[in-house]
Amino acid sequence: MRLMDLLERDNGLPQGTEELVEEKALSPEEEARILVRTLEKAGIAPGKKGEKTVKKSRLGLVLLAAALCIGTVAASAAVYFQMNQDLAKTLGAESKKNQELLKESGSDIQVSQDCQGWTLTVNQAVGDRNCAYILLDLTAPEGTVLDADLYQIDCLMAFENSRGGSYGWGQMEDGDKTDNRVSFLIHTTMEGDLRRSVGVLKATGLKAVTFLGDGAEDDLVEQTADLAWAVKFPMEYQDDPITYRPGQTVSVKKGAIEGRIKVEKVEITPLSVLVKLSSSDGILGRVEALTEGTPRAGAILVEVRDKAGNTILPHSTGATPRGNTQEVVLAFQPMIDPDEIASIVLDGVEIPLEAA
């Protein structure tokens, strides 16, 4: 059973809360609020915050048990996509050129849900077939100041077109410690096509973290509120990857590991590189992307190089095995320029990427 099925089955969404994932008409107040937010993102209205960057956080994958709050799900009201400035900085998309590269890859979602006066908004997504960055905004009740060093929520997420995958999240740097709002960024790499998919996000709890300094064993973590949201949201974007079909076969021998692997296809977008491999020798399970971490013994490594001969290390990776084929995904943050990617390397053998 897929994670998506678990999230949507009866014991996944508590009885009586099914309406939480149904679209409802916006009230005049909600329409006005979303309009103001859209204008702020476009730079037409005041209220833009300072630039922020992603901050590493210690977040678990445990979905906490908490009473699910019945709230309002607001349908997307954006007419066009204007990338959030904080998200653009995180992805390295601040220049006009890079924003042009991502123009088809963004989706203004704006789906919100309230729990005890705390509003969680799935704000935007930027992605391609293989991976996506999803921006969340958390707004506290009026009069509440979110000024802790860091905030944590626990997330569980799945997509209808995916059988599984990996994701991580953390709070974006808060440029204003005097207001009632913080943002989180989820990055996901999934086994399936994320374009025009539908996601389900369950988020629970809210913890405040105080950094105690280098001398302390652990930071101070305090439960701020017992909250829970269940939000269904669309991923309305597309991408246009550059595709190569090298067709080159590499002979691999590492001790007892021996066989031949064919590079069937390489797809490149500003956010990721997908390498499709095939082999009948039972060694595809040894293939993994080269990262900053030390590879396991006997690993058959895939890496990406630019025109200057530099290896570009991925932010995260994923692999989808299908019988005698496997797709290896290398996702990048900051983004890359697809035109600058010159080759891939499989087990030390460089394979140029040339148009057929």
mmCIF file of C-alpha atoms in Angstrom, residues 61-253:
data_model
loop_
_atom_site.group_PDB
_atom_site.id
_atom_site.type_symbol
_atom_site.label_atom_id
_atom_site.label_comp_id
_atom_site.label_asym_id
_atom_site.label_seq_id
_atom_site.Cartn_x
_atom_site.Cartn_y
_atom_site.Cartn_z
ATOM 1 C CA LEU A 61 9.774 11.953 10.674
ATOM 2 C CA VAL A 62 7.356 11.014 13.437
ATOM 3 C CA LEU A 63 3.762 12.070 13.000
ATOM 4 C CA LEU A 64 2.657 13.126 16.496
ATOM 5 C CA ALA A 65 -0.728 12.096 17.840
ATOM 6 C CA ALA A 66 -2.860 15.210 18.181
ATOM 7 C CA ALA A 67 -6.483 16.196 17.721
ATOM 8 C CA LEU A 68 -7.079 17.201 14.107
ATOM 9 C CA CYS A 69 -8.497 20.685 13.839
ATOM 10 C CA ILE A 70 -11.310 21.329 11.389
ATOM 11 C CA GLY A 71 -10.405 24.352 9.311
ATOM 12 C CA THR A 72 -10.965 25.996 5.979
ATOM 13 C CA VAL A 73 -9.166 24.926 2.830
ATOM 14 C CA ALA A 74 -8.757 27.858 0.480
ATOM 15 C CA ALA A 75 -8.506 27.130 -3.227
ATOM 16 C CA SER A 76 -5.680 28.730 -5.156
ATOM 17 C CA ALA A 77 -6.528 32.257 -6.225
ATOM 18 C CA ALA A 78 -3.292 33.219 -7.966
ATOM 19 C CA VAL A 79 -3.630 34.399 -11.543
ATOM 20 C CA TYR A 80 0.081 34.138 -12.351
ATOM 21 C CA PHE A 81 3.221 32.779 -10.753
ATOM 22 C CA GLN A 82 5.537 35.255 -9.035
ATOM 23 C CA MET A 83 8.240 33.367 -7.144
ATOM 24 C CA ASN A 84 8.554 34.167 -3.458
ATOM 25 C CA GLN A 85 11.766 36.158 -2.930
ATOM 26 C CA ASP A 86 12.978 33.951 -0.081
ATOM 27 C CA LEU A 87 12.416 30.827 -2.167
ATOM 28 C CA ALA A 88 14.170 32.417 -5.155
ATOM 29 C CA LYS A 89 17.224 33.171 -3.015
ATOM 30 C CA THR A 90 17.298 29.622 -1.656
ATOM 31 C CA LEU A 91 17.221 28.174 -5.166
ATOM 32 C CA GLY A 92 19.735 30.665 -6.540
ATOM 33 C CA ALA A 93 17.039 32.045 -8.839
ATOM 34 C CA GLU A 94 17.389 35.737 -8.083
ATOM 35 C CA SER A 95 18.720 36.705 -11.502
ATOM 36 C CA LYS A 96 16.412 37.349 -14.431
ATOM 37 C CA LYS A 97 18.140 34.571 -16.396
ATOM 38 C CA ASN A 98 17.559 31.942 -13.716
ATOM 39 C CA GLN A 99 13.968 32.983 -13.150
ATOM 40 C CA GLU A 100 13.434 32.611 -16.877
ATOM 41 C CA LEU A 101 14.816 29.067 -16.670
ATOM 42 C CA LEU A 102 12.241 28.260 -13.962
ATOM 43 C CA LYS A 103 9.278 30.084 -15.505
ATOM 44 C CA GLU A 104 7.406 26.836 -16.292
ATOM 45 C CA SER A 105 8.438 25.141 -13.054
ATOM 46 C CA GLY A 106 6.497 27.147 -10.487
ATOM 47 C CA SER A 107 3.059 26.842 -9.001
ATOM 48 C CA ASP A 108 1.305 29.395 -6.775
ATOM 49 C CA ILE A 109 -0.735 27.098 -4.528
ATOM 50 C CA GLN A 110 -2.083 29.222 -1.639
ATOM 51 C CA VAL A 111 -4.004 26.451 0.157
ATOM 52 C CA SER A 112 -4.570 27.275 3.844
ATOM 53 C CA GLN A 113 -5.981 25.579 6.912
ATOM 54 C CA ASP A 114 -6.618 26.902 10.417
ATOM 55 C CA CYS A 115 -6.082 25.105 13.713
ATOM 56 C CA GLN A 116 -6.798 26.919 16.993
ATOM 57 C CA GLY A 117 -6.079 30.224 15.253
ATOM 58 C CA TRP A 118 -2.777 28.985 13.764
ATOM 59 C CA THR A 119 -2.898 29.038 9.949
ATOM 60 C CA LEU A 120 -0.716 26.757 7.851
ATOM 61 C CA THR A 121 -0.469 27.726 4.172
ATOM 62 C CA VAL A 122 1.010 25.623 1.399
ATOM 63 C CA ASN A 123 2.321 28.687 -0.404
ATOM 64 C CA GLN A 124 4.259 27.752 -3.544
ATOM 65 C CA ALA A 125 6.003 24.861 -5.242
ATOM 66 C CA VAL A 126 8.893 24.894 -7.692
ATOM 67 C CA GLY A 127 9.812 21.572 -9.240
ATOM 68 C CA ASP A 128 10.129 19.183 -12.138
ATOM 69 C CA ARG A 129 9.145 15.589 -12.781
ATOM 70 C CA ASN A 130 11.523 14.215 -10.166
ATOM 71 C CA CYS A 131 11.803 16.716 -7.318
ATOM 72 C CA ALA A 132 10.128 19.763 -5.832
ATOM 73 C CA TYR A 133 10.614 22.524 -3.271
ATOM 74 C CA ILE A 134 7.433 23.368 -1.359
ATOM 75 C CA LEU A 135 7.150 26.555 0.691
ATOM 76 C CA LEU A 136 4.973 26.562 3.834
ATOM 77 C CA ASP A 137 3.928 29.617 5.845
ATOM 78 C CA LEU A 138 2.819 29.361 9.479
ATOM 79 C CA THR A 139 0.906 32.327 10.882
ATOM 80 C CA ALA A 140 0.191 32.519 14.625
ATOM 81 C CA PRO A 141 -2.883 34.191 16.167
ATOM 82 C CA GLU A 142 -2.748 37.976 16.279
ATOM 83 C CA GLY A 143 -0.658 39.224 19.175
ATOM 84 C CA THR A 144 1.629 36.177 19.194
ATOM 85 C CA VAL A 145 5.284 36.925 18.479
ATOM 86 C CA LEU A 146 7.361 34.104 16.963
ATOM 87 C CA ASP A 147 10.846 35.065 18.150
ATOM 88 C CA ALA A 148 12.497 31.730 19.049
ATOM 89 C CA ASP A 149 15.826 30.799 17.500
ATOM 90 C CA LEU A 150 14.091 28.088 15.491
ATOM 91 C CA TYR A 151 10.682 26.439 15.157
ATOM 92 C CA GLN A 152 9.934 22.835 14.291
ATOM 93 C CA ILE A 153 6.876 21.025 13.002
ATOM 94 C CA ASP A 154 6.588 17.339 12.090
ATOM 95 C CA CYS A 155 5.488 16.510 8.551
ATOM 96 C CA LEU A 156 4.217 13.466 6.692
ATOM 97 C CA MET A 157 3.672 13.856 2.966
ATOM 98 C CA ALA A 158 2.723 11.775 -0.075
ATOM 99 C CA PHE A 159 1.694 12.285 -3.704
ATOM 100 C CA GLU A 160 -0.936 10.466 -5.716
ATOM 101 C CA ASN A 161 1.425 9.655 -8.618
ATOM 102 C CA SER A 162 4.220 8.356 -6.407
ATOM 103 C CA ARG A 163 5.019 5.006 -4.835
ATOM 104 C CA GLY A 164 7.447 6.506 -2.339
ATOM 105 C CA GLY A 165 10.539 8.630 -2.068
ATOM 106 C CA SER A 166 12.318 10.901 0.354
ATOM 107 C CA TYR A 167 11.824 14.385 1.728
ATOM 108 C CA GLY A 168 13.251 16.722 4.315
ATOM 109 C CA TRP A 169 12.257 20.073 5.731
ATOM 110 C CA GLY A 170 13.390 22.908 7.905
ATOM 111 C CA GLN A 171 12.575 26.474 8.847
ATOM 112 C CA MET A 172 13.734 29.233 6.563
ATOM 113 C CA GLU A 173 15.695 31.990 8.244
ATOM 114 C CA ASP A 174 13.334 34.428 9.930
ATOM 115 C CA GLY A 175 14.162 37.995 8.961
ATOM 116 C CA ASP A 176 11.607 39.524 11.323
ATOM 117 C CA LYS A 177 11.527 38.270 14.913
ATOM 118 C CA THR A 178 8.802 40.742 15.867
ATOM 119 C CA ASP A 179 5.920 39.329 13.803
ATOM 120 C CA ASN A 180 3.689 36.253 14.005
ATOM 121 C CA ARG A 181 4.914 34.378 10.937
ATOM 122 C CA VAL A 182 7.609 31.813 10.048
ATOM 123 C CA SER A 183 8.205 29.819 6.883
ATOM 124 C CA PHE A 184 9.330 26.253 6.253
ATOM 125 C CA LEU A 185 10.739 24.623 3.136
ATOM 126 C CA ILE A 186 10.138 21.009 2.154
ATOM 127 C CA HIS A 187 12.350 19.383 -0.449
ATOM 128 C CA THR A 188 11.164 16.089 -1.907
ATOM 129 C CA THR A 189 12.480 13.571 -4.417
ATOM 130 C CA MET A 190 9.797 11.055 -5.377
ATOM 131 C CA GLU A 191 9.443 7.827 -7.354
ATOM 132 C CA GLY A 192 6.891 9.110 -9.812
ATOM 133 C CA ASP A 193 5.902 12.181 -11.789
ATOM 134 C CA LEU A 194 5.280 15.175 -9.521
ATOM 135 C CA ARG A 195 4.004 17.376 -12.357
ATOM 136 C CA ARG A 196 0.253 17.986 -12.121
ATOM 137 C CA SER A 197 0.104 15.644 -9.162
ATOM 138 C CA VAL A 198 -1.900 16.057 -5.947
ATOM 139 C CA GLY A 199 -0.170 15.988 -2.583
ATOM 140 C CA VAL A 200 -1.365 15.374 0.951
ATOM 141 C CA LEU A 201 0.493 17.031 3.813
ATOM 142 C CA LYS A 202 -0.036 16.201 7.463
ATOM 143 C CA ALA A 203 1.739 18.506 9.882
ATOM 144 C CA THR A 204 1.600 18.365 13.653
ATOM 145 C CA GLY A 205 2.921 20.049 16.743
ATOM 146 C CA LEU A 206 4.975 23.191 17.087
ATOM 147 C CA LYS A 207 8.220 23.286 19.039
ATOM 148 C CA ALA A 208 10.426 26.278 19.834
ATOM 149 C CA VAL A 209 14.183 25.703 19.878
ATOM 150 C CA THR A 210 16.642 27.848 21.833
ATOM 151 C CA PHE A 211 20.305 27.499 20.889
ATOM 152 C CA LEU A 212 22.339 27.108 24.099
ATOM 153 C CA GLY A 213 25.786 27.471 22.589
ATOM 154 C CA ASP A 214 28.751 25.214 21.974
ATOM 155 C CA GLY A 215 29.139 24.203 25.615
ATOM 156 C CA ALA A 216 25.697 22.609 25.870
ATOM 157 C CA GLU A 217 25.017 18.989 24.969
ATOM 158 C CA ASP A 218 21.609 19.755 23.481
ATOM 159 C CA ASP A 219 19.559 22.778 22.555
ATOM 160 C CA LEU A 220 16.470 23.656 24.584
ATOM 161 C CA VAL A 221 13.321 22.359 22.855
ATOM 162 C CA GLU A 222 9.891 23.370 24.188
ATOM 163 C CA GLN A 223 6.430 22.424 22.970
ATOM 164 C CA THR A 224 4.745 25.663 21.910
ATOM 165 C CA ALA A 225 1.361 24.383 20.779
ATOM 166 C CA ASP A 226 -0.415 21.065 20.179
ATOM 167 C CA LEU A 227 -1.613 21.519 16.604
ATOM 168 C CA ALA A 228 -2.489 19.375 13.584
ATOM 169 C CA TRP A 229 -3.309 20.087 9.969
ATOM 170 C CA ALA A 230 -4.237 17.830 7.021
ATOM 171 C CA VAL A 231 -3.998 19.649 3.698
ATOM 172 C CA LYS A 232 -4.572 18.384 0.163
ATOM 173 C CA PHE A 233 -2.939 20.554 -2.483
ATOM 174 C CA PRO A 234 -2.305 20.576 -6.271
ATOM 175 C CA MET A 235 1.088 20.653 -7.979
ATOM 176 C CA GLU A 236 0.216 22.625 -11.095
ATOM 177 C CA TYR A 237 3.466 23.042 -12.961
ATOM 178 C CA GLN A 238 5.364 21.540 -15.874
ATOM 179 C CA ASP A 239 8.947 21.284 -17.072
ATOM 180 C CA ASP A 240 10.803 20.957 -20.351
ATOM 181 C CA PRO A 241 13.934 18.868 -19.768
ATOM 182 C CA ILE A 242 16.889 18.617 -22.120
ATOM 183 C CA THR A 243 17.115 14.939 -23.085
ATOM 184 C CA TYR A 244 20.143 12.942 -24.251
ATOM 185 C CA ARG A 245 20.316 9.250 -25.172
ATOM 186 C CA PRO A 246 24.013 8.289 -24.942
ATOM 187 C CA GLY A 247 23.509 4.549 -25.394
ATOM 188 C CA GLN A 248 27.019 3.914 -24.032
ATOM 189 C CA THR A 249 27.813 0.759 -22.075
ATOM 190 C CA VAL A 250 30.297 0.759 -19.182
ATOM 191 C CA SER A 251 32.040 -2.402 -17.929
ATOM 192 C CA VAL A 252 32.178 -2.488 -14.128
ATOM 193 C CA LYS A 253 34.450 -4.644 -11.969
#
